[in-house]
Short mmCIF file of C-alpha atoms in Angstrom, two decimals:
data_model
loop_
_atom_site.label_atom_id
_atom_site.label_comp_id
_atom_site.label_asym_id
_atom_site.label_seq_id
_atom_site.Cartn_x
_atom_site.Cartn_y
_atom_site.Cartn_z
CA UNK A 440 -29.81 22.77 7.28
CA UNK A 441 -27.20 20.15 6.39
CA UNK A 442 -29.26 17.24 7.71
CA UNK A 443 -32.42 18.27 5.85
CA UNK A 444 -30.48 18.93 2.66
CA UNK A 445 -28.84 15.52 2.77
CA UNK A 446 -32.13 13.76 3.42
CA UNK A 447 -33.91 15.58 0.61
CA UNK A 448 -31.16 15.04 -1.93
CA UNK A 449 -30.80 11.32 -1.18
CA UNK A 450 -34.59 10.88 -1.24
CA UNK A 451 -34.89 12.75 -4.52
CA UNK A 452 -32.15 10.72 -6.17
CA UNK A 453 -33.65 7.44 -4.96
CA UNK A 454 -37.04 8.37 -6.36
CA UNK A 455 -35.82 9.89 -9.58
CA UNK A 456 -37.10 13.31 -8.52
CA UNK A 457 -35.37 16.07 -10.45
CA UNK A 458 -36.02 19.50 -11.87
CA UNK A 459 -38.07 17.74 -14.59
CA UNK A 460 -40.93 17.43 -12.14
CA UNK A 461 -41.28 21.21 -12.26
CA UNK A 462 -41.65 21.15 -16.04
CA UNK A 463 -44.59 18.74 -16.12
CA UNK A 464 -47.53 19.82 -18.25
CA UNK A 465 -50.81 19.39 -16.36
CA UNK A 466 -54.47 20.08 -17.15
CA UNK A 467 -56.90 20.58 -14.27
CA UNK A 468 -60.33 19.73 -15.69
CA UNK A 469 -63.91 19.92 -14.47
CA UNK A 470 -64.07 21.94 -11.28
CA UNK A 471 -65.64 25.33 -10.63
CA UNK A 472 -62.90 27.95 -10.76
CA UNK A 473 -62.95 30.89 -8.33
CA UNK A 474 -59.97 32.67 -9.81
CA UNK A 475 -59.32 35.38 -7.19
CA UNK A 476 -60.30 38.29 -9.44
CA UNK A 477 -63.62 40.12 -9.60
CA UNK A 478 -64.81 37.74 -12.33
CA UNK A 479 -67.66 35.31 -11.74
CA UNK A 480 -66.70 31.67 -11.10
CA UNK A 481 -66.16 29.48 -14.16
CA UNK A 482 -68.08 26.19 -14.18
CA UNK A 483 -66.45 23.07 -15.66
CA UNK A 484 -63.13 24.87 -15.85
CA UNK A 485 -59.99 23.84 -17.70
CA UNK A 486 -56.62 25.12 -16.50
CA UNK A 487 -53.50 24.37 -18.54
CA UNK A 488 -50.19 24.50 -16.67
CA UNK A 489 -46.76 24.30 -18.24
CA UNK A 490 -43.34 24.77 -16.62
CA UNK A 491 -45.03 25.76 -13.35
CA UNK A 492 -46.97 28.62 -14.96
CA UNK A 493 -50.66 28.92 -15.85
CA UNK A 494 -50.77 28.83 -19.64
CA UNK A 495 -54.49 29.07 -20.46
CA UNK A 496 -57.81 29.11 -18.60
CA UNK A 497 -61.15 28.17 -20.10
CA UNK A 498 -63.93 25.64 -19.78
CA UNK A 499 -64.84 22.19 -21.03
CA UNK A 500 -66.05 22.58 -24.60
CA UNK A 501 -64.16 25.82 -25.23
CA UNK A 502 -60.58 24.89 -24.30
CA UNK A 503 -59.14 21.59 -25.46
CA UNK A 504 -56.41 19.79 -23.58
CA UNK A 505 -53.41 19.39 -25.90
CA UNK A 506 -51.58 16.12 -26.28
CA UNK A 507 -48.90 15.52 -23.69
CA UNK A 508 -50.74 17.06 -20.74
CA UNK A 509 -51.47 14.94 -17.69
CA UNK A 510 -55.17 15.39 -16.89
CA UNK A 511 -56.18 15.73 -13.25
CA UNK A 512 -59.93 15.73 -12.66
CA UNK A 513 -61.29 18.46 -10.39
CA UNK A 514 -64.92 17.46 -10.93
CA UNK A 515 -67.06 18.25 -7.91
CA UNK A 516 -64.43 20.62 -6.54
CA UNK A 517 -64.02 24.34 -6.16
CA UNK A 518 -60.62 25.41 -7.52
CA UNK A 519 -58.94 28.49 -6.04
CA UNK A 520 -55.62 30.32 -5.98
CA UNK A 521 -53.36 29.09 -3.21
CA UNK A 522 -54.05 30.86 0.07
CA UNK A 523 -51.85 33.47 1.72
CA UNK A 524 -51.12 33.44 5.45
CA UNK A 525 -50.32 37.09 6.08
CA UNK A 526 -49.21 36.99 9.70
CA UNK A 527 -47.17 33.94 10.63
CA UNK A 528 -44.39 33.13 13.07
CA UNK A 529 -42.55 30.11 11.73
CA UNK A 530 -40.04 30.03 14.59
CA UNK A 531 -42.98 29.44 16.96
CA UNK A 532 -45.34 26.49 16.99
CA UNK A 533 -48.03 26.88 19.63
CA UNK A 534 -45.96 26.72 22.83
CA UNK A 535 -47.34 28.88 25.64
CA UNK A 536 -44.05 29.89 27.35
CA UNK A 537 -42.12 32.27 25.10
CA UNK A 538 -38.95 32.70 27.26
CA UNK A 539 -38.70 28.91 27.64
CA UNK A 540 -39.20 28.37 23.91
CA UNK A 541 -36.59 30.94 22.90
CA UNK A 542 -34.05 29.57 25.37
CA UNK A 543 -34.56 25.86 24.74
CA UNK A 544 -35.36 25.70 21.03
CA UNK A 545 -33.22 28.39 19.38
CA UNK A 546 -30.80 25.72 18.16
CA UNK A 547 -33.72 23.79 16.60
CA UNK A 548 -35.35 26.63 14.67
CA UNK A 549 -33.53 26.06 11.38
CA UNK A 550 -33.33 22.26 11.36
CA UNK A 551 -36.70 21.41 12.89
CA UNK A 552 -39.22 24.11 13.77
CA UNK A 553 -39.19 26.40 10.73
CA UNK A 554 -39.19 23.62 8.09
CA UNK A 555 -42.04 21.91 9.94
CA UNK A 556 -44.07 25.13 9.99
CA UNK A 557 -43.54 25.76 6.28
CA UNK A 558 -44.51 22.26 5.16
CA UNK A 559 -47.57 22.25 7.43
CA UNK A 560 -48.70 25.54 5.91
CA UNK A 561 -48.17 24.27 2.37
CA UNK A 562 -50.12 21.07 2.89
CA UNK A 563 -53.02 23.03 4.39
CA UNK A 564 -53.34 25.03 1.16
CA UNK A 565 -51.18 28.05 2.02
CA UNK A 566 -48.88 28.74 -0.93
CA UNK A 567 -47.60 32.17 0.18
CA UNK A 568 -46.71 33.25 3.70
CA UNK A 569 -45.44 36.38 5.42
CA UNK A 570 -43.21 35.53 8.38
CA UNK A 571 -43.19 38.51 10.73
CA UNK A 572 -40.47 38.27 13.35
CA UNK A 573 -37.57 35.79 13.65
CA UNK A 574 -33.78 35.85 14.08
CA UNK A 575 -32.10 37.23 10.97
CA UNK A 576 -29.46 34.53 10.50
CA UNK A 577 -32.06 31.77 10.84
CA UNK A 578 -34.38 33.52 8.42
CA UNK A 579 -31.64 33.92 5.83
CA UNK A 580 -30.71 30.25 6.12
CA UNK A 581 -34.31 29.12 5.73
CA UNK A 582 -34.88 31.39 2.73
CA UNK A 583 -31.76 30.00 1.06
CA UNK A 584 -32.91 26.42 1.68
CA UNK A 585 -36.35 27.18 0.26
CA UNK A 586 -34.87 28.91 -2.79
CA UNK A 587 -32.62 25.89 -3.38
CA UNK A 588 -35.59 23.51 -3.28
CA UNK A 589 -34.39 21.80 -0.12
CA UNK A 590 -37.65 22.48 1.76
CA UNK A 591 -41.07 22.32 0.07
CA UNK A 592 -42.56 25.62 1.16
CA UNK A 593 -45.01 28.36 0.42
CA UNK A 594 -43.62 31.42 -1.31
CA UNK A 595 -41.85 33.02 1.65
CA UNK A 596 -41.76 36.74 2.51
CA UNK A 597 -39.91 37.69 5.68
CA UNK A 598 -39.19 40.56 8.03
CA UNK A 599 -36.42 39.12 10.15
CA UNK A 600 -36.33 40.75 13.61
CA UNK A 601 -38.96 43.15 14.92
CA UNK A 602 -37.82 46.78 15.12
CA UNK A 603 -38.85 48.57 18.32
CA UNK A 604 -37.77 51.10 20.93
CA UNK A 605 -36.79 48.72 23.74
CA UNK A 606 -36.38 44.95 24.08
CA UNK A 607 -35.86 42.48 26.91
CA UNK A 608 -32.63 40.53 26.98
CA UNK A 609 -34.27 37.18 26.21
CA UNK A 610 -35.76 38.70 23.03
CA UNK A 611 -32.59 40.29 21.71
CA UNK A 612 -31.88 37.68 19.02
CA UNK A 613 -35.18 38.35 17.23
CA UNK A 614 -36.06 41.90 18.30
CA UNK A 615 -33.82 44.89 17.65
CA UNK A 616 -33.98 48.18 19.60
CA UNK A 617 -33.73 51.28 17.41
CA UNK A 618 -32.73 54.53 19.13
CA UNK A 619 -31.62 57.02 16.46
CA UNK A 620 -32.33 57.86 12.81
CA UNK A 621 -28.81 56.74 11.89
CA UNK A 622 -29.38 53.38 13.56
CA UNK A 623 -32.75 53.13 11.79
CA UNK A 624 -31.07 53.49 8.40
CA UNK A 625 -28.32 51.04 9.34
CA UNK A 626 -30.70 48.32 10.52
CA UNK A 627 -33.16 48.67 7.64
CA UNK A 628 -30.24 48.41 5.22
CA UNK A 629 -29.00 45.33 7.05
CA UNK A 630 -32.42 43.70 6.66
CA UNK A 631 -32.69 44.68 2.99
CA UNK A 632 -29.18 43.47 2.19
CA UNK A 633 -30.03 40.13 3.81
CA UNK A 634 -33.01 39.69 1.49
CA UNK A 635 -35.88 40.69 3.75
CA UNK A 636 -38.92 42.09 1.93
CA UNK A 637 -40.71 43.47 5.00
CA UNK A 638 -39.95 45.67 8.00
CA UNK A 639 -41.95 44.78 11.12
CA UNK A 640 -42.64 47.49 13.71
CA UNK A 641 -44.02 47.02 17.21
CA UNK A 642 -44.62 49.66 19.93
CA UNK A 643 -43.60 52.22 17.33
CA UNK A 644 -45.39 54.93 19.31
CA UNK A 645 -42.64 54.63 21.95
CA UNK A 646 -40.09 55.77 19.37
CA UNK A 647 -39.41 59.45 18.68
CA UNK A 648 -41.35 60.32 15.55
CA UNK A 649 -38.13 61.05 13.64
CA UNK A 650 -36.88 57.51 14.26
CA UNK A 651 -40.10 55.83 13.18
CA UNK A 652 -40.39 58.05 10.11
CA UNK A 653 -36.81 57.26 9.11
CA UNK A 654 -37.50 53.52 9.34
CA UNK A 655 -40.50 53.79 7.03
CA UNK A 656 -38.78 56.09 4.55
CA UNK A 657 -35.66 53.94 4.35
CA UNK A 658 -37.70 50.76 4.00
CA UNK A 659 -39.64 52.24 1.10
CA UNK A 660 -36.42 53.52 -0.44
CA UNK A 661 -35.11 49.95 -0.38
CA UNK A 662 -38.33 48.58 -1.90
CA UNK A 663 -39.58 46.99 1.33
CA UNK A 664 -43.09 46.96 2.77
CA UNK A 665 -43.72 48.15 6.34
CA UNK A 666 -46.13 46.36 8.64
CA UNK A 667 -46.87 47.63 12.14
CA UNK A 668 -48.80 46.57 15.20
CA UNK A 669 -52.08 48.36 15.85
CA UNK A 670 -52.58 47.56 19.52
CA UNK A 671 -52.65 51.22 20.64
CA UNK A 672 -54.25 54.34 19.13
CA UNK A 673 -50.92 56.14 18.80
CA UNK A 674 -49.39 53.19 16.95
CA UNK A 675 -52.08 53.70 14.33
CA UNK A 676 -52.03 57.52 14.34
CA UNK A 677 -48.29 57.69 13.75
CA UNK A 678 -48.36 54.79 11.34
CA UNK A 679 -50.97 56.46 9.12
CA UNK A 680 -49.05 59.73 9.12
CA UNK A 681 -45.65 58.29 8.18
CA UNK A 682 -46.88 55.78 5.59
CA UNK A 683 -47.07 52.31 7.16
CA UNK A 684 -48.39 49.92 4.51
CA UNK A 685 -50.17 47.32 6.62
CA UNK A 686 -51.48 47.33 10.20
CA UNK A 687 -51.68 44.11 12.22
CA UNK A 688 -54.27 42.91 14.78
CA UNK A 689 -57.49 44.50 16.05
CA UNK A 690 -55.91 45.88 19.22
CA UNK A 691 -57.07 48.43 21.79
CA UNK A 692 -57.54 45.69 24.42
CA UNK A 693 -61.02 46.05 25.96
CA UNK A 694 -61.90 49.45 24.46
CA UNK A 695 -65.22 49.27 22.57
CA UNK A 696 -63.84 50.75 19.37
CA UNK A 697 -61.31 52.95 17.62
CA UNK A 698 -61.22 56.69 18.44
CA UNK A 699 -62.93 58.92 15.89
CA UNK A 700 -59.71 60.71 14.92
CA UNK A 701 -58.04 57.37 14.12
CA UNK A 702 -60.96 56.39 11.90
CA UNK A 703 -60.93 59.79 10.20
CA UNK A 704 -57.19 59.51 9.53
CA UNK A 705 -57.65 56.10 7.94
CA UNK A 706 -60.52 57.37 5.77
CA UNK A 707 -58.46 60.32 4.61
CA UNK A 708 -55.50 58.14 3.67
CA UNK A 709 -57.61 55.57 1.80
CA UNK A 710 -59.09 58.39 -0.28
CA UNK A 711 -55.76 59.52 -1.74
CA UNK A 712 -55.48 57.27 -4.79
CA UNK A 713 -56.11 53.89 -6.38
CA UNK A 714 -53.47 51.30 -5.46
CA UNK A 715 -51.14 53.98 -4.07
CA UNK A 716 -53.77 55.02 -1.55
CA UNK A 717 -54.53 51.56 -0.24
CA UNK A 718 -54.06 50.87 3.45
CA UNK A 719 -54.01 47.19 4.38
CA UNK A 720 -55.13 45.67 7.67
CA UNK A 721 -54.64 42.13 8.99
CA UNK A 722 -57.05 41.80 11.94
CA UNK A 723 -56.01 38.31 13.21
CA UNK A 724 -59.39 37.99 14.89
CA UNK A 725 -60.17 34.27 15.14
CA UNK A 726 -57.94 33.36 18.08
CA UNK A 727 -59.52 36.08 20.18
CA UNK A 728 -63.07 35.42 19.13
CA UNK A 729 -62.89 31.66 19.67
CA UNK A 730 -60.74 31.55 22.81
CA UNK A 731 -63.64 30.72 25.13
CA UNK A 732 -64.73 27.96 22.76
CA UNK A 733 -61.18 26.60 22.81
CA UNK A 734 -61.20 26.51 26.61
CA UNK A 735 -64.47 24.55 26.51
CA UNK A 736 -63.35 22.17 23.77
CA UNK A 737 -59.74 21.89 22.66
CA UNK A 738 -59.98 18.56 20.88
CA UNK A 739 -58.35 20.14 17.83
CA UNK A 740 -55.09 20.15 19.81
CA UNK A 741 -55.18 16.36 19.38
CA UNK A 742 -55.12 16.61 15.59
CA UNK A 743 -51.70 15.21 14.77
CA UNK A 744 -51.26 17.39 11.68
CA UNK A 745 -49.19 19.83 13.78
CA UNK A 746 -46.79 17.04 14.74
CA UNK A 747 -45.43 16.82 11.19
CA UNK A 748 -41.71 17.55 11.21
CA UNK A 749 -41.44 17.97 14.99
CA UNK A 750 -39.51 15.68 17.31
CA UNK A 751 -41.31 13.71 20.01
CA UNK A 752 -39.85 15.77 22.86
CA UNK A 753 -40.85 19.00 21.11
CA UNK A 754 -44.42 17.75 20.72
CA UNK A 755 -44.57 16.65 24.37
CA UNK A 756 -43.27 20.02 25.57
CA UNK A 757 -45.84 21.95 23.52
CA UNK A 758 -48.65 19.70 24.76
CA UNK A 759 -47.83 20.22 28.43
CA UNK A 760 -47.60 23.99 27.95
CA UNK A 761 -51.20 24.25 26.67
CA UNK A 762 -52.77 21.53 28.78
CA UNK A 763 -54.95 24.12 30.58
CA UNK A 764 -55.89 26.79 28.02
CA UNK A 765 -58.00 28.66 30.56
CA UNK A 766 -54.98 29.13 32.83
CA UNK A 767 -52.74 30.91 30.34
CA UNK A 768 -51.88 34.42 31.47
CA UNK A 769 -51.40 35.25 27.78
CA UNK A 770 -55.17 35.05 27.25
CA UNK A 771 -56.80 36.25 30.45
CA UNK A 772 -58.03 39.52 28.92
CA UNK A 773 -59.45 37.83 25.83
CA UNK A 774 -62.98 37.20 27.20
CA UNK A 775 -63.26 40.94 27.85
CA UNK A 776 -61.97 41.76 24.38
CA UNK A 777 -64.32 39.44 22.50
CA UNK A 778 -67.44 41.66 22.79
CA UNK A 779 -65.54 44.53 21.13
CA UNK A 780 -64.38 42.65 18.06
CA UNK A 781 -67.42 42.87 15.79
CA UNK A 782 -67.65 46.62 16.27
CA UNK A 783 -63.96 47.11 15.57
CA UNK A 784 -64.16 45.05 12.39
CA UNK A 785 -67.24 47.01 11.28
CA UNK A 786 -65.42 50.30 11.95
CA UNK A 787 -62.42 49.21 9.93
CA UNK A 788 -64.62 48.19 7.02
CA UNK A 789 -66.15 51.69 6.95
CA UNK A 790 -62.75 53.37 6.68
CA UNK A 791 -61.95 51.67 3.38
CA UNK A 792 -58.90 49.71 4.52
CA UNK A 793 -58.29 46.50 2.58
CA UNK A 794 -58.46 43.48 4.88
CA UNK A 795 -56.04 40.57 4.64
CA UNK A 796 -56.37 37.10 6.12
CA UNK A 797 -53.70 36.39 8.72
CA UNK A 798 -53.74 34.60 12.04
CA UNK A 799 -50.62 35.21 14.18
CA UNK A 800 -50.07 31.47 13.74
CA UNK A 801 -47.34 30.05 15.95
CA UNK A 802 -48.50 31.88 19.08
CA UNK A 803 -49.91 29.75 21.92
CA UNK A 804 -52.47 27.17 20.75
CA UNK A 805 -52.30 28.22 17.09
CA UNK A 806 -50.81 25.60 14.77
CA UNK A 807 -49.69 26.09 11.19
CA UNK A 808 -51.74 23.25 9.73
CA UNK A 809 -55.13 24.37 11.03
CA UNK A 810 -55.33 28.13 11.55
CA UNK A 811 -55.79 29.98 8.24
CA UNK A 812 -59.12 28.30 7.44
CA UNK A 813 -60.36 29.08 10.96
CA UNK A 814 -59.73 32.77 10.40
CA UNK A 815 -61.61 32.66 7.11
CA UNK A 816 -64.55 30.81 8.66
CA UNK A 817 -64.76 33.35 11.48
CA UNK A 818 -64.82 36.19 8.96
CA UNK A 819 -67.74 34.62 7.10
CA UNK A 820 -69.80 33.14 9.93
CA UNK A 821 -69.19 35.79 12.61
CA UNK A 822 -67.85 39.03 11.10
CA UNK A 823 -70.24 39.50 8.16
CA UNK A 824 -67.74 39.14 5.34
CA UNK A 825 -68.96 37.40 2.20
CA UNK A 826 -67.17 34.20 1.20
CA UNK A 827 -65.93 35.82 -2.00
CA UNK A 828 -64.39 38.86 -0.29
CA UNK A 829 -62.83 36.53 2.29
CA UNK A 830 -61.26 34.41 -0.43
CA UNK A 831 -59.91 37.50 -2.17
CA UNK A 832 -58.50 38.70 1.18
CA UNK A 833 -56.57 35.44 1.30
CA UNK A 834 -55.47 35.37 -2.35
CA UNK A 835 -55.63 38.45 -4.57
CA UNK A 836 -55.23 41.35 -2.14
CA UNK A 837 -52.16 40.00 -0.32
CA UNK A 838 -50.39 39.76 -3.67
CA UNK A 839 -51.30 43.39 -4.35
CA UNK A 840 -50.05 44.41 -0.91
CA UNK A 841 -46.67 42.77 -1.55
CA UNK A 842 -46.52 44.16 -5.10
CA UNK A 843 -46.42 40.69 -6.73
CA UNK A 844 -49.88 40.57 -8.31
CA UNK A 845 -48.23 40.02 -11.69
CA UNK A 846 -47.08 36.59 -10.45
CA UNK A 847 -49.43 35.49 -7.70
CA UNK A 848 -52.92 35.89 -6.24
CA UNK A 849 -55.14 34.65 -9.07
CA UNK A 850 -55.60 31.68 -11.38
CA UNK A 851 -55.08 33.58 -14.62
CA UNK A 852 -52.73 33.10 -17.57
CA UNK A 853 -49.12 34.01 -16.90
CA UNK A 854 -49.33 33.57 -13.12
CA UNK A 855 -47.37 31.02 -11.13
CA UNK A 856 -49.39 27.80 -10.79
CA UNK A 857 -50.16 27.98 -7.07
CA UNK A 858 -53.58 26.31 -6.98
CA UNK A 859 -55.73 24.47 -4.44
CA UNK A 860 -59.05 22.62 -4.63
CA UNK A 861 -61.68 21.51 -2.12
CA UNK A 862 -64.46 19.00 -2.56
CA UNK A 863 -67.74 20.93 -2.45
CA UNK A 864 -69.14 24.45 -2.54
CA UNK A 865 -66.71 26.73 -0.71
CA UNK A 866 -68.87 29.80 -1.35
CA UNK A 867 -71.60 28.22 0.75
CA UNK A 868 -69.45 26.26 3.20
CA UNK A 869 -66.19 28.17 3.67
CA UNK A 870 -65.07 25.76 6.39
CA UNK A 871 -64.48 23.13 3.70
CA UNK A 872 -61.06 24.77 3.56
CA UNK A 873 -60.13 22.83 6.69
CA UNK A 874 -59.69 19.81 4.43
CA UNK A 875 -57.97 20.91 1.23
CA UNK A 876 -57.96 18.01 -1.24
CA UNK A 877 -55.49 19.33 -3.77
CA UNK A 878 -52.38 21.49 -3.39
CA UNK A 879 -50.20 22.62 -6.28
CA UNK A 880 -47.21 24.90 -5.79
CA UNK A 881 -45.30 26.12 -8.86
CA UNK A 882 -46.97 23.39 -10.87
CA UNK A 883 -45.88 20.60 -8.51
CA UNK A 884 -48.69 18.52 -6.96
CA UNK A 885 -48.02 18.04 -3.25
CA UNK A 886 -51.49 16.78 -2.38
CA UNK A 887 -54.16 15.07 -4.49
CA UNK A 888 -57.45 13.45 -3.49
CA UNK A 889 -56.60 14.40 0.08
CA UNK A 890 -53.37 12.35 0.04
CA UNK A 891 -49.99 13.97 0.60
CA UNK A 892 -47.26 13.05 -1.87
CA UNK A 893 -44.87 12.15 0.93
CA UNK A 894 -42.15 11.22 -1.57
CA UNK A 895 -41.67 14.89 -2.42
CA UNK A 896 -40.84 15.70 1.21
CA UNK A 897 -37.57 15.17 3.08
CA UNK A 898 -37.78 12.16 5.38
CA UNK A 899 -37.74 14.39 8.46
CA UNK A 900 -40.98 16.05 7.30
CA UNK A 901 -42.95 12.94 6.39
CA UNK A 902 -45.74 11.40 8.43
CA UNK A 903 -45.80 7.67 9.18
#
């Protein structure tokens, strides 16, 4: 990260950027506030922000703006909490050949790929992200750079490497095989000591039950959340029994739905308490549902937003890898899976699991600057979610899942000032989120009136 750090520091000094920018007092005035809670939207809202924290919330005529606050008009806009991307891969950026990517770009993850992914997410309105699967040393370095203010970034929660029963050699730097309970404790402790907040399981049904159970118990003992793939019925069955917090993907390939015993187990677990009984599920459904549309029309690949922060040869390599979306072996089963998706989503809704918006962004053809809103639009327009519950699945509920709802997830007094705004009625036209006009993170305005404040970014992450 030395290059990025040097660029950012020299840029900041030249522009007079300092920690004072984080202490600016700002009033957002005029827009309709959808605050992320169960409250009704507030028309003509006023939001006072001081030292990066939401101080007061009210409306024009009931809450005056004190002297010394910079007023930013949000008239005509819907104002929301910053979005969460709950299933990201920031070491990936859309390339279709995983072995090639891991072999050729591992030495670029920290200095190029991961910073580019984080800034692209931030500028698209994502102010918190869960990164689920990357080399541990790279993840630690990126987290340190973010914490030091060297990379403008969403609030970053990470798992480090996947934990699983077996791995291929080319995956060994970001996937760890776990064979015994003792090894499970050792590796979970290693992740926790390195600052990871999440443990990521995949193919956990291949593990002996004792090993999987030890992973979950040790993770919870260390205050970590456990997320697990839900591609196979036994992954879910075992996960429910041993206390996995959050299941990922819709899974079950071309099967029409989830087995009855799996649904019954989920219903039983969701009935055990209030917040303690919650089971979370991140279905990552958009890429599957819209794959055939992408094959027919992939003009969105030409949107240069995903080029931000990437070198020309990286961009060219990604482009050639996805030139023929219909040829990718990665996606050949998807047309057979699509007809099952609405039923699976409906089944999950009936069990009482709490859905979270996440996209698997970084996998082939899915770019960090344009994926989260697509997932939300698919929920509303195809999967029969209301706009309000979709917004809460991308704001409030992820904060609850990670246990940080006292700081994030809503635009309410005392919370960190992570706020976005879009021009128009997002409750009627959820796809307005593809063009976020305003992005504030910790009280710092990175985007206003649709224009990025490029001066707040390191030179390597600016657009011409």
